[in-house]
PDB file of C-alpha atoms in Angstrom:
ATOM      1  CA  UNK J   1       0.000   0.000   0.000  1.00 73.00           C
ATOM      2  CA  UNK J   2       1.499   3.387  -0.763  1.00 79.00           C
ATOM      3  CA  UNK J   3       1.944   5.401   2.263  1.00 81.00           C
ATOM      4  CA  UNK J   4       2.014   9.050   3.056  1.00 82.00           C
ATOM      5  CA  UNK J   5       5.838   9.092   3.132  1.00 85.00           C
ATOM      6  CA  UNK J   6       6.076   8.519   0.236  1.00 86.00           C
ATOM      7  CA  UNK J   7       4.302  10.916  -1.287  1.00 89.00           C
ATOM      8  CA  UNK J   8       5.696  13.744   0.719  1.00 89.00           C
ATOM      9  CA  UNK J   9       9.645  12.143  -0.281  1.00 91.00           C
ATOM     10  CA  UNK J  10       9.358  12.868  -3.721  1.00 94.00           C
ATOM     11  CA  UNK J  11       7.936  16.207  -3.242  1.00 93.00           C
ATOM     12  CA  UNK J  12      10.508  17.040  -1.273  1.00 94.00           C
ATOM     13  CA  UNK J  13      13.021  15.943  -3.586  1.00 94.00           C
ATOM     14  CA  UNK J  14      11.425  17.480  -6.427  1.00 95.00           C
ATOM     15  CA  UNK J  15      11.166  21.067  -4.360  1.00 95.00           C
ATOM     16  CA  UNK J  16      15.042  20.907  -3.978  1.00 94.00           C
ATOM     17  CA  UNK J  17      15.545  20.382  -7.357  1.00 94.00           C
ATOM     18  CA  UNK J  18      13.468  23.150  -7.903  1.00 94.00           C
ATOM     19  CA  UNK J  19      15.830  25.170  -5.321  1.00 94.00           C
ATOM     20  CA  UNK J  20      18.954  23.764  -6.853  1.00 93.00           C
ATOM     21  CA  UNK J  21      17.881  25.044 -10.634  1.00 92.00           C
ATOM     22  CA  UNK J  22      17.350  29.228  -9.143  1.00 92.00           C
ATOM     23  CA  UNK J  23      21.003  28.214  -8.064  1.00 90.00           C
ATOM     24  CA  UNK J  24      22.998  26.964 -11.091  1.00 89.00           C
ATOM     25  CA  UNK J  25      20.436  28.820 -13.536  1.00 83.00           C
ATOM     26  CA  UNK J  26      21.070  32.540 -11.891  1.00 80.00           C
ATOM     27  CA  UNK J  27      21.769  33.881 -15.694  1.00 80.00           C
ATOM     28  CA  UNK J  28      18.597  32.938 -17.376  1.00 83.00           C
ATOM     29  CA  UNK J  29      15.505  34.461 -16.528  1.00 86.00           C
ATOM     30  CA  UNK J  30      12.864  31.624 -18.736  1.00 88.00           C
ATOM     31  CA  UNK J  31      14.941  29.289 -16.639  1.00 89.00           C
ATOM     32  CA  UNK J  32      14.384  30.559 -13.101  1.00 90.00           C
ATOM     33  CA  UNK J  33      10.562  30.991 -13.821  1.00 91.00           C
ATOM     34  CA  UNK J  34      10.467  27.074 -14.906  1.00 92.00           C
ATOM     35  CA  UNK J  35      12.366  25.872 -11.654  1.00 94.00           C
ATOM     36  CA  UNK J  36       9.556  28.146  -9.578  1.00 93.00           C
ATOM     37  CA  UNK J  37       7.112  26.683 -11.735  1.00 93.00           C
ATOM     38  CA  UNK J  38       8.576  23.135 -10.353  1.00 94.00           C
ATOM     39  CA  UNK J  39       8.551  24.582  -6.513  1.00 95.00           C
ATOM     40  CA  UNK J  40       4.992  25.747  -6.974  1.00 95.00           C
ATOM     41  CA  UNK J  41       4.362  21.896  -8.765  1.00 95.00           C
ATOM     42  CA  UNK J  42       5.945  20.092  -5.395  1.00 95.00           C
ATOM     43  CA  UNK J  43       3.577  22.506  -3.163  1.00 95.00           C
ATOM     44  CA  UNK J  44       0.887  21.049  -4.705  1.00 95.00           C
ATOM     45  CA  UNK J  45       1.717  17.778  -4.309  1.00 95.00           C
ATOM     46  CA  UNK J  46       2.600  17.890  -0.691  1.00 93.00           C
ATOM     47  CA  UNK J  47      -0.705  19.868   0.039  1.00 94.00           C
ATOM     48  CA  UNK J  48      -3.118  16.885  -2.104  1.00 93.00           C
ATOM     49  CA  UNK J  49      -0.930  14.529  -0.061  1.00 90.00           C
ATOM     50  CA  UNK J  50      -2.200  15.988   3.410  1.00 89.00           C
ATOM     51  CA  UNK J  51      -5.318  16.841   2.391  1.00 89.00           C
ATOM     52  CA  UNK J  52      -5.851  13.260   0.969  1.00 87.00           C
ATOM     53  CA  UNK J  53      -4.353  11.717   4.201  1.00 85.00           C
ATOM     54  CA  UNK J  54      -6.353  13.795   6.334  1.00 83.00           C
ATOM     55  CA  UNK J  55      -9.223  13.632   4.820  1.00 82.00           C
ATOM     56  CA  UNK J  56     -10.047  17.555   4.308  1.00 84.00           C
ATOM     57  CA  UNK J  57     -10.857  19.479   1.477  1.00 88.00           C
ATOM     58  CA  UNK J  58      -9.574  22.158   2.693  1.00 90.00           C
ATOM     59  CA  UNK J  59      -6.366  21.166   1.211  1.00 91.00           C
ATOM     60  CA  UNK J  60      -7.351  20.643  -2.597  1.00 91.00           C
ATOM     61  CA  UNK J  61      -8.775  23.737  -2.957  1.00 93.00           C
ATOM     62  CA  UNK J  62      -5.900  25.483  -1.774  1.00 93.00           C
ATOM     63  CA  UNK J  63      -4.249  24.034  -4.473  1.00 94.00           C
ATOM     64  CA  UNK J  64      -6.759  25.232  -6.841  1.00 93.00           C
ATOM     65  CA  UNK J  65      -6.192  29.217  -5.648  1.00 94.00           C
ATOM     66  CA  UNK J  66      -2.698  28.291  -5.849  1.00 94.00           C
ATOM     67  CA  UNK J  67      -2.894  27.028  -9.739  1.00 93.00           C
ATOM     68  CA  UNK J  68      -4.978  30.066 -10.102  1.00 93.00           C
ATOM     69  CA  UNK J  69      -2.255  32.236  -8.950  1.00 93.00           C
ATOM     70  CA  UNK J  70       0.537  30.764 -10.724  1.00 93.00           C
ATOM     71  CA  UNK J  71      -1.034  31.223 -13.914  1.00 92.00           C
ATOM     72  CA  UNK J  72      -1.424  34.728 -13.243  1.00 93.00           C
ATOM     73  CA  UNK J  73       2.227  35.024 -12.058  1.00 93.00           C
ATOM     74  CA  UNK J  74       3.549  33.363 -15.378  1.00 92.00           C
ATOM     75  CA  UNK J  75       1.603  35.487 -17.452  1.00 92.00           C
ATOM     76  CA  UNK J  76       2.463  38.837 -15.906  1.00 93.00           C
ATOM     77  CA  UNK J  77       5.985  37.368 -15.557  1.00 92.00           C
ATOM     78  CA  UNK J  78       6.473  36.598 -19.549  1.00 92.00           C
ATOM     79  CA  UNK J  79       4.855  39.704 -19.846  1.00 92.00           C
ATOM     80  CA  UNK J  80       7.801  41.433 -18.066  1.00 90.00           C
ATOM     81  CA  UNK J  81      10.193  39.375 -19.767  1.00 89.00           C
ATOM     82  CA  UNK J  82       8.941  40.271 -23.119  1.00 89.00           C
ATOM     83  CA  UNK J  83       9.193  44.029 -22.423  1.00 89.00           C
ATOM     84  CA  UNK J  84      12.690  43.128 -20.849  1.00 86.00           C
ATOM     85  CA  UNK J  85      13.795  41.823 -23.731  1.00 87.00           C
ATOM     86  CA  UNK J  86      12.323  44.492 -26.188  1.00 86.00           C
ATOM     87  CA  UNK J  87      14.291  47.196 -24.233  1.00 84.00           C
ATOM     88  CA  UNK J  88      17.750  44.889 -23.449  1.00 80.00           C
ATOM     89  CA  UNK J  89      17.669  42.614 -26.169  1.00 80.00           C
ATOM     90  CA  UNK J  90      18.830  39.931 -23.546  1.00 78.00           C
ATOM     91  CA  UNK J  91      17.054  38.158 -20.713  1.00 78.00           C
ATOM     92  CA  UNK J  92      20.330  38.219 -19.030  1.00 79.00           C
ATOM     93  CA  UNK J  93      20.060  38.529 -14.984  1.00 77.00           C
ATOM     94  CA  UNK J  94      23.328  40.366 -15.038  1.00 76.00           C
ATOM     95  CA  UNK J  95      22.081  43.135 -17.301  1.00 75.00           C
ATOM     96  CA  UNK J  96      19.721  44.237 -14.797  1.00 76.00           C
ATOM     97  CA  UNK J  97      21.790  46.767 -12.840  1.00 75.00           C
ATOM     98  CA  UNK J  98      19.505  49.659 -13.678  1.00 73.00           C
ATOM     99  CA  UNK J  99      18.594  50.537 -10.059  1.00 75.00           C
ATOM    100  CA  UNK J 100      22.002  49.406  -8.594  1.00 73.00           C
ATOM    101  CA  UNK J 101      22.557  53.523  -9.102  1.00 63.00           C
TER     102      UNK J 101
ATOM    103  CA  UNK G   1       4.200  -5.287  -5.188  1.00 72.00           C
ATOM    104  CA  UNK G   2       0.502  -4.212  -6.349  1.00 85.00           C
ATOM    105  CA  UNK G   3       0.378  -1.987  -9.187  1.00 87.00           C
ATOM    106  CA  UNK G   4       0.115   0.920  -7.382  1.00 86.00           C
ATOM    107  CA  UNK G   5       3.357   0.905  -6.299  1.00 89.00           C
ATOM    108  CA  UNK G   6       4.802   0.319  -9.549  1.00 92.00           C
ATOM    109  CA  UNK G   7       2.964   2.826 -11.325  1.00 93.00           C
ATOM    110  CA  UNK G   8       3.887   5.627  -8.339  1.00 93.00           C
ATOM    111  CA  UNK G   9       7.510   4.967  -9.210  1.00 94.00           C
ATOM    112  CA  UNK G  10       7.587   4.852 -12.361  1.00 95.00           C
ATOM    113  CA  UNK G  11       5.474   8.171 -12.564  1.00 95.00           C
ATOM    114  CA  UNK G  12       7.892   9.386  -9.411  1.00 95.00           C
ATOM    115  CA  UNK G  13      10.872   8.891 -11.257  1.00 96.00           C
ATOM    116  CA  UNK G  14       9.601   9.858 -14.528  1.00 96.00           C
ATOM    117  CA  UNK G  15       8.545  13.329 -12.697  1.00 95.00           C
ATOM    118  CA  UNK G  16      12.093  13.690 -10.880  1.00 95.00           C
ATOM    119  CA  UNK G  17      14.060  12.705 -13.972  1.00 96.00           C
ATOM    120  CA  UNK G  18      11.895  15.274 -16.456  1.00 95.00           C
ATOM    121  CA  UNK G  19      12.662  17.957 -12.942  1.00 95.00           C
ATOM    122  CA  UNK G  20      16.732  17.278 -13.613  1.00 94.00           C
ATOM    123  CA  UNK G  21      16.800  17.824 -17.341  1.00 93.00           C
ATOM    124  CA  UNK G  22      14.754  21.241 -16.953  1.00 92.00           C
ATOM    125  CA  UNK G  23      17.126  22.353 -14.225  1.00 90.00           C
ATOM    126  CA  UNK G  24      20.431  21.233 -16.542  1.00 89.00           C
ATOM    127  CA  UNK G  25      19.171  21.678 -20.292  1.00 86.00           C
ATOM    128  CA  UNK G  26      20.913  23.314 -21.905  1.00 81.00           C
ATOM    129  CA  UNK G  27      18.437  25.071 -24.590  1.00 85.00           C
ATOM    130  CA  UNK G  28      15.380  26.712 -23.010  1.00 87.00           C
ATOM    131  CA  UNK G  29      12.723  25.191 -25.455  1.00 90.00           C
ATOM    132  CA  UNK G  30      14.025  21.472 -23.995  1.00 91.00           C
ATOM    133  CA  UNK G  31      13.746  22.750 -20.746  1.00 91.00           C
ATOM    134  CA  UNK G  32       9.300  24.026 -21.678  1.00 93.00           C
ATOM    135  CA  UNK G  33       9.316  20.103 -23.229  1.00 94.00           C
ATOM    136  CA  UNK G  34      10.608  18.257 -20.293  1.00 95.00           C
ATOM    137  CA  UNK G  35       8.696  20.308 -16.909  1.00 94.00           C
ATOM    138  CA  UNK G  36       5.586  19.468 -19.627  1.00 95.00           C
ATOM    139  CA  UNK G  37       7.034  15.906 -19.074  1.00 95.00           C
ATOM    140  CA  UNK G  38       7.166  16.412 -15.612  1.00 95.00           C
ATOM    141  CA  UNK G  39       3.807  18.413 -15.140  1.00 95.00           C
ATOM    142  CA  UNK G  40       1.935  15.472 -17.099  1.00 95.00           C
ATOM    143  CA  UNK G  41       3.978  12.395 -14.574  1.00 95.00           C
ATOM    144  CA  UNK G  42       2.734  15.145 -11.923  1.00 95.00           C
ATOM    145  CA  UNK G  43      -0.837  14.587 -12.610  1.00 95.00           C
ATOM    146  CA  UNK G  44      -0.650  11.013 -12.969  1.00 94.00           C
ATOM    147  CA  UNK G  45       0.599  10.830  -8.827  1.00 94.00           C
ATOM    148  CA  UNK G  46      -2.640  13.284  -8.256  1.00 94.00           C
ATOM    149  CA  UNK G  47      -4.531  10.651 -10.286  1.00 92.00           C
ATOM    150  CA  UNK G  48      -3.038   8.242  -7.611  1.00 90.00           C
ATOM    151  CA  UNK G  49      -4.391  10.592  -4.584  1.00 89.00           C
ATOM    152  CA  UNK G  50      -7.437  10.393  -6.236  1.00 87.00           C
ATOM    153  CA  UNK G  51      -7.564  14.041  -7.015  1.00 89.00           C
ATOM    154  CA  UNK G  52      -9.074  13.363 -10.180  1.00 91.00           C
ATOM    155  CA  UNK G  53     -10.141  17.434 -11.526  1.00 92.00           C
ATOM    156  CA  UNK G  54      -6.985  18.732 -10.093  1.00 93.00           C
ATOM    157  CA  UNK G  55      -4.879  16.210 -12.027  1.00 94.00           C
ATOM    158  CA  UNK G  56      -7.712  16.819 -14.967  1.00 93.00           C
ATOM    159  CA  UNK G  57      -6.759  20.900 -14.603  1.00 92.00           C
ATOM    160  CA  UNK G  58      -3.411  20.344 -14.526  1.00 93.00           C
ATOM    161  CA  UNK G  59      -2.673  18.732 -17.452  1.00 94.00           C
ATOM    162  CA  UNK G  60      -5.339  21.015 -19.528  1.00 92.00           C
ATOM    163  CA  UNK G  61      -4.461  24.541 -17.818  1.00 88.00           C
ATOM    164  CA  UNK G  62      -1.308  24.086 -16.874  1.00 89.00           C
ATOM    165  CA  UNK G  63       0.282  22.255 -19.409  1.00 92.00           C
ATOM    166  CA  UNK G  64      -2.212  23.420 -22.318  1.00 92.00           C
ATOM    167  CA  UNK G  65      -2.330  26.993 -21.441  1.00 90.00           C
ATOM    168  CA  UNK G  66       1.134  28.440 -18.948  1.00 90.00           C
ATOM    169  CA  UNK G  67       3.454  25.758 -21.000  1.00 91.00           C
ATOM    170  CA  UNK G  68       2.305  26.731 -24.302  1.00 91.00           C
ATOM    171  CA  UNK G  69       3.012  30.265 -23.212  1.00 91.00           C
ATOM    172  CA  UNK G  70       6.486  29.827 -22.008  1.00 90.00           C
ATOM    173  CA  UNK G  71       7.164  27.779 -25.580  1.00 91.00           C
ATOM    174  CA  UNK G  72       5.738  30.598 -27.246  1.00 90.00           C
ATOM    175  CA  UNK G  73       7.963  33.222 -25.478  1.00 89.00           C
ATOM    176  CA  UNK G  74      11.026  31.188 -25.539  1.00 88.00           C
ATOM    177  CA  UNK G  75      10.811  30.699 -29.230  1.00 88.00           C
ATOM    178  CA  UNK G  76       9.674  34.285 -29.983  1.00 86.00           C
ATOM    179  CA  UNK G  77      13.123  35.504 -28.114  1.00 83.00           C
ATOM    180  CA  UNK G  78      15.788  34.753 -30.045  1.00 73.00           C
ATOM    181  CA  UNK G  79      18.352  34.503 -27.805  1.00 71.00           C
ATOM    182  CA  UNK G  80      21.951  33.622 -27.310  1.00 68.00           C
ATOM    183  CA  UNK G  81      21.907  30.629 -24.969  1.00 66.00           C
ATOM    184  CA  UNK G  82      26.156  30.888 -24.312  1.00 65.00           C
ATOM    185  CA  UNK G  83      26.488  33.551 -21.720  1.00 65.00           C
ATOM    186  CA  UNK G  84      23.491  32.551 -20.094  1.00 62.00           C
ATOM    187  CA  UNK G  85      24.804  29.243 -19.215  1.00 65.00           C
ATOM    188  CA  UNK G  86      28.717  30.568 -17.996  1.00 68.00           C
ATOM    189  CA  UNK G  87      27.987  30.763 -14.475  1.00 68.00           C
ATOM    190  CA  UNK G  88      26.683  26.754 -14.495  1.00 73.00           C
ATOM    191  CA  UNK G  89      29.734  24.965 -13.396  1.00 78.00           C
ATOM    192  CA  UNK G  90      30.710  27.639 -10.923  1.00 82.00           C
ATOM    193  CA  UNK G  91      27.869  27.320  -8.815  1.00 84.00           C
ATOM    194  CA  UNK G  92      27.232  24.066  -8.991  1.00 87.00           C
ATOM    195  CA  UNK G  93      28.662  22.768  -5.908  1.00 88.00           C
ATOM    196  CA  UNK G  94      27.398  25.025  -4.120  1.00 90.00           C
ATOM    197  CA  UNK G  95      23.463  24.063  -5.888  1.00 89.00           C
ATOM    198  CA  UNK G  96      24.469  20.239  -5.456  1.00 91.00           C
ATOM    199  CA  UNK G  97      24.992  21.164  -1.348  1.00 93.00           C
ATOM    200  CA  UNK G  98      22.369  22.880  -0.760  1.00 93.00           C
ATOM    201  CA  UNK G  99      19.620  20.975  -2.614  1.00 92.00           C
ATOM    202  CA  UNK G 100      21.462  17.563  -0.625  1.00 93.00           C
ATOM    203  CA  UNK G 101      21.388  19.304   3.062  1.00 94.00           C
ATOM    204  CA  UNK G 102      17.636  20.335   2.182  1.00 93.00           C
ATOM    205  CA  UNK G 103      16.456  17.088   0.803  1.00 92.00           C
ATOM    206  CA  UNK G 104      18.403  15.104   3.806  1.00 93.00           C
ATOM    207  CA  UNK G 105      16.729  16.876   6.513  1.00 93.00           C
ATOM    208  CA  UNK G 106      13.442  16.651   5.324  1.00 91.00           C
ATOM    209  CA  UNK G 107      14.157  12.511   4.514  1.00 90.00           C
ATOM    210  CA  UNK G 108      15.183  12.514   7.949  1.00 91.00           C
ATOM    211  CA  UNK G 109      12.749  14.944   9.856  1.00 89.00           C
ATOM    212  CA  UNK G 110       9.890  12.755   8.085  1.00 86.00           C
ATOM    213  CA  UNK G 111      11.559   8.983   8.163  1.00 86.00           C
ATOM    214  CA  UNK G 112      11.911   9.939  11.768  1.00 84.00           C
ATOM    215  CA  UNK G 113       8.612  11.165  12.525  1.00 80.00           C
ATOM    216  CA  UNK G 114       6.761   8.051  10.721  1.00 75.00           C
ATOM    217  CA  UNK G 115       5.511   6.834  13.675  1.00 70.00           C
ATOM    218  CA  UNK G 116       3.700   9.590  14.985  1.00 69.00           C
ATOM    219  CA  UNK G 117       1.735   9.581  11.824  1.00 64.00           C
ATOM    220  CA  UNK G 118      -0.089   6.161  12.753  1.00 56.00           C
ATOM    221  CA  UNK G 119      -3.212   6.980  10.768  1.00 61.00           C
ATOM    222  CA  UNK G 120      -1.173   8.191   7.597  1.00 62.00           C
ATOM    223  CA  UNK G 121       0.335   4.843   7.424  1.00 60.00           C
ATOM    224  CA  UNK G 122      -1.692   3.103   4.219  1.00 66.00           C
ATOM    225  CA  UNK G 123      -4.320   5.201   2.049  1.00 70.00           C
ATOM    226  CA  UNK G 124      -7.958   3.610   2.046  1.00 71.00           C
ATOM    227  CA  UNK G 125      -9.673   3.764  -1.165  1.00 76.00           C
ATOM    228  CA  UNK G 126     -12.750   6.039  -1.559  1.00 77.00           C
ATOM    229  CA  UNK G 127     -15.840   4.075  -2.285  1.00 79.00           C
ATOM    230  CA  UNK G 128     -16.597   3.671  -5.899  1.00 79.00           C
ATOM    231  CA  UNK G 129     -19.137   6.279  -5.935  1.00 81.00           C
ATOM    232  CA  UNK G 130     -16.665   9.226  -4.759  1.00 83.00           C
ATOM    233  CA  UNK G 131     -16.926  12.355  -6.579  1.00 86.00           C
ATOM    234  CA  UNK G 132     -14.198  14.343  -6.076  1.00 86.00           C
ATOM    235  CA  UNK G 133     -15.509  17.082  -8.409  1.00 90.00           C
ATOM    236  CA  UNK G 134     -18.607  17.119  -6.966  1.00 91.00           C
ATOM    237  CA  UNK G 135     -17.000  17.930  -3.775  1.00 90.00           C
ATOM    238  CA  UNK G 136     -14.869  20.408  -4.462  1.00 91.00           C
ATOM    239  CA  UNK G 137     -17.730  22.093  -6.378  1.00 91.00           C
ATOM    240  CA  UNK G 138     -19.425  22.476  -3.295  1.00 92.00           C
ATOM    241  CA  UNK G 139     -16.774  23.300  -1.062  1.00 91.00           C
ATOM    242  CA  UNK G 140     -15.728  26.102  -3.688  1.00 91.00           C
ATOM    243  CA  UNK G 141     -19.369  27.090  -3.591  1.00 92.00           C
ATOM    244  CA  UNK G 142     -20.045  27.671  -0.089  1.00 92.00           C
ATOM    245  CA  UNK G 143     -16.926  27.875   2.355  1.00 91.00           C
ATOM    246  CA  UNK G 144     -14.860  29.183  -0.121  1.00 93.00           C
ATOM    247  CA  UNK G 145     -17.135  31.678  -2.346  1.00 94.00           C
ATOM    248  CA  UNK G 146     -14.918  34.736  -1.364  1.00 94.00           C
ATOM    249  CA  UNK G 147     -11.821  33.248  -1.936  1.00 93.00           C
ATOM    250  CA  UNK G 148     -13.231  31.914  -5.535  1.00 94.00           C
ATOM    251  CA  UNK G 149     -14.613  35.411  -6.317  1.00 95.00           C
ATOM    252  CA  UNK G 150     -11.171  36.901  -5.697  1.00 95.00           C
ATOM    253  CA  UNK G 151      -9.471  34.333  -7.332  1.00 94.00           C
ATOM    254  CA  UNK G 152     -11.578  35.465 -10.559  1.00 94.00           C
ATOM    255  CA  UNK G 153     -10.510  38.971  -9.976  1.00 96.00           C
ATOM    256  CA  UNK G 154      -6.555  37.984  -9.810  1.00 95.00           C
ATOM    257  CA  UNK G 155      -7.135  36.456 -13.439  1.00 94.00           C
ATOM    258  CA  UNK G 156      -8.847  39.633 -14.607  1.00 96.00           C
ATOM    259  CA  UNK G 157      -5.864  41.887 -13.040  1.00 95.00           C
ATOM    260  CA  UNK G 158      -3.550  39.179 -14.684  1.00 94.00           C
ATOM    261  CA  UNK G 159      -5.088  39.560 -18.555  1.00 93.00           C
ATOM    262  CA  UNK G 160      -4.945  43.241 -17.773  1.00 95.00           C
ATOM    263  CA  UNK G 161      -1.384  43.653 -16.699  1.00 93.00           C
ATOM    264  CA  UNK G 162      -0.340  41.395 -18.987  1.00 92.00           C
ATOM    265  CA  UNK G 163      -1.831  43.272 -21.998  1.00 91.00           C
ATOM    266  CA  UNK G 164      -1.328  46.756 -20.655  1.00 91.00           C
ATOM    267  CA  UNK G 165       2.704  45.753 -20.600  1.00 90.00           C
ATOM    268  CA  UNK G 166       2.875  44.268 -23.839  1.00 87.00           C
ATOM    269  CA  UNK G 167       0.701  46.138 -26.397  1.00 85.00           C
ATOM    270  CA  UNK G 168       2.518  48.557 -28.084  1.00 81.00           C
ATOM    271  CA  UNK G 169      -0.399  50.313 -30.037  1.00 75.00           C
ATOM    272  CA  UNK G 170      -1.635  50.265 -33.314  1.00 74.00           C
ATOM    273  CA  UNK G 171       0.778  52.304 -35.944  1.00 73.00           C
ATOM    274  CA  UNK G 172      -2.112  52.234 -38.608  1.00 73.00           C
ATOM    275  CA  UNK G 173      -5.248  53.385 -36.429  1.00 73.00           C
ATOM    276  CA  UNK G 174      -6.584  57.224 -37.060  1.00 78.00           C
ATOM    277  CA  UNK G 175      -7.631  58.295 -34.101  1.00 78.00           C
ATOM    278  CA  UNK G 176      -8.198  61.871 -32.745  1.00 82.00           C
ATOM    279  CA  UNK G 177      -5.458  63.004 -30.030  1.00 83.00           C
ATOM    280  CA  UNK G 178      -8.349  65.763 -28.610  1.00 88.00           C
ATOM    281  CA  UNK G 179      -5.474  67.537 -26.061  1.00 88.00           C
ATOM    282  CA  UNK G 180      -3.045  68.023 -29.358  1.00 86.00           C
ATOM    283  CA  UNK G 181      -6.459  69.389 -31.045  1.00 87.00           C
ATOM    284  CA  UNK G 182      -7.322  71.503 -28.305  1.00 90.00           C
ATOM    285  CA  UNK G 183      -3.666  73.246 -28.053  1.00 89.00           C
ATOM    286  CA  UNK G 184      -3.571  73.838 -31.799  1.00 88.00           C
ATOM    287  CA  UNK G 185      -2.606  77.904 -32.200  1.00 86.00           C
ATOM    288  CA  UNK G 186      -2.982  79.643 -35.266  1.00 83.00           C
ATOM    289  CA  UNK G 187       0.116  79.423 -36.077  1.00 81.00           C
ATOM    290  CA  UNK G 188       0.660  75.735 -36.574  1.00 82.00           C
ATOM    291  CA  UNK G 189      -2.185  75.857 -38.914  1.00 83.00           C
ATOM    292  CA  UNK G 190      -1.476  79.136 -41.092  1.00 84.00           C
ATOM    293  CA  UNK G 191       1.541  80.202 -42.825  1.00 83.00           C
ATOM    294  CA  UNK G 192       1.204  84.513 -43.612  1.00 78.00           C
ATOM    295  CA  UNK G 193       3.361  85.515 -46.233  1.00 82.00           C
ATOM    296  CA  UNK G 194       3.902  89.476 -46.169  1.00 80.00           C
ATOM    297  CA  UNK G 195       3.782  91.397 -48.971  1.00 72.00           C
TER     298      UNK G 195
END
């Protein structure tokens, strides 16, 4: 029978590789979105896995506000990207020293 | 093993493997194709939880709405992947640590902690007439009509931001500018040529 733990192990795996990608990918912008995308992914895993578990709703509709709310972050954030890259002409991070001053 | 098992792993390590090649790609469009991968192996472990319309949204917002947005952004920027990938190897240690200590603590805080968990232990099937979208219909519905309502608005603030940043206006529209027409003097208009 599967068991909670297990579950809740390969979210957590799957949320550090998440962390691990905003590390080694600091350059790319498309990039970092994607690995938050993968955070926000293991999130929702580990809250279907308690609410399943538990046996409250509660926890499956949080996951449906947060779906809701990462669509609306990716959207705005291509959005900035777009404009980024329009004035830049890269999607470099290290390009971005306009309010360093 | 029951099939359960073997179809959570394989889905598990599908999902973690699809995770790694987004994280290490090295072109961007690879990287859209493979968290699609791992958003699709994602919904098939909801399917598992019996989450049947979240797995259900997933795969047809998530993956046929946000990913096909990324692809179309990271195909419409043409850009240089070669400087964007020089800091990789430098930082890597320090990525492979981190994402190791994290991982490892959690393995441990919850490997530990099993036992307190008695009634996590196995999961019981629902009975065959469980509707999952039926309940989360109603939950939405009642308890959580606010939060759906202002869920709603955060989409409608979304499209708006999102257009309001990228539109650029239309070069071949004639429209009136009614301030330029108001501050029009005389002599913009009329040339007088003395005799």
């Amino acid at each position: 029978m599967l068991t909670a733990i297990d579950f809740l192990i390969v979210s957590s795996l799957l949320f550090s590789l998440g962390v691990v990608g905003i590390i080694i990918n600091r350059k790319n912008v498309i990039v970092l979105l994607m690995c938050i995308e993968l955070i926000l992914l293991a999130v929702n895993t580990n809250f279907i896995t308690f609410a399943r578990f538990l046996g409250d709703t509660g926890g499956e509709i949080f996951v449906f506000f947060i779906l809701t709310v990462a669509a609306a972050e990716a959207a705005i954030g291509l959005a900035i990207l777009v404009v980024l890259y329009r004035a830049r002409n890269s999607i470099n991070v290290q390009d971005l020293n306009l309010l360093q001053g | 093993m029951p099939v359960e098992k073997v179809i959570f792993y394989c889905f598990a390590a599908l999902m973690l493997f699809a995770a790694f090649m987004v994280i290490t790609s090295r072109h961007p469009v690879r990287a859209v194709l493979f968290l699609v991968l791992s958003f699709i192996s994602a919904s098939a472990l909801w399917l598992l939880l019996e989450a049947e319309f979240l797995a259900i949204i997933l795969v047809l917002v998530y993956v046929g709405a946000v990913m096909v947005l990324f692809l179309f952004v990271v195909m419409m920027l043409n850009m240089n992947t070669a400087p964007l990938k020089e800091g990789f190897s430098r930082y890597l240690p320090l990525g492979i640590l981190i994402g190791v200590l994290f991982a490892g603590q959690v393995i441990w805080l919850l490997l530990d902690n099993q036992a307190l968990l008695p009634e996590w232990r196995s999961l019981q099937r629902h009975a065959a007439d469980y509707n999952n979208t039926e309940i989360l219909g109603r939950a939405l519905y009642s308890d959580y009509l606010y939060p759906f309502e202002i869920a709603g608005v955060i989409l409608l603030v979304a499209i708006v931001a999102a257009i309001a940043l990228t539109f650029r206006g239309t070069k071949s529209s004639r429209k009136q500018n009614i301030s330029e027409q108001v501050k029009v003097t005389k002599a913009d208009r009329l040339r007088i040529i003395k005799d």
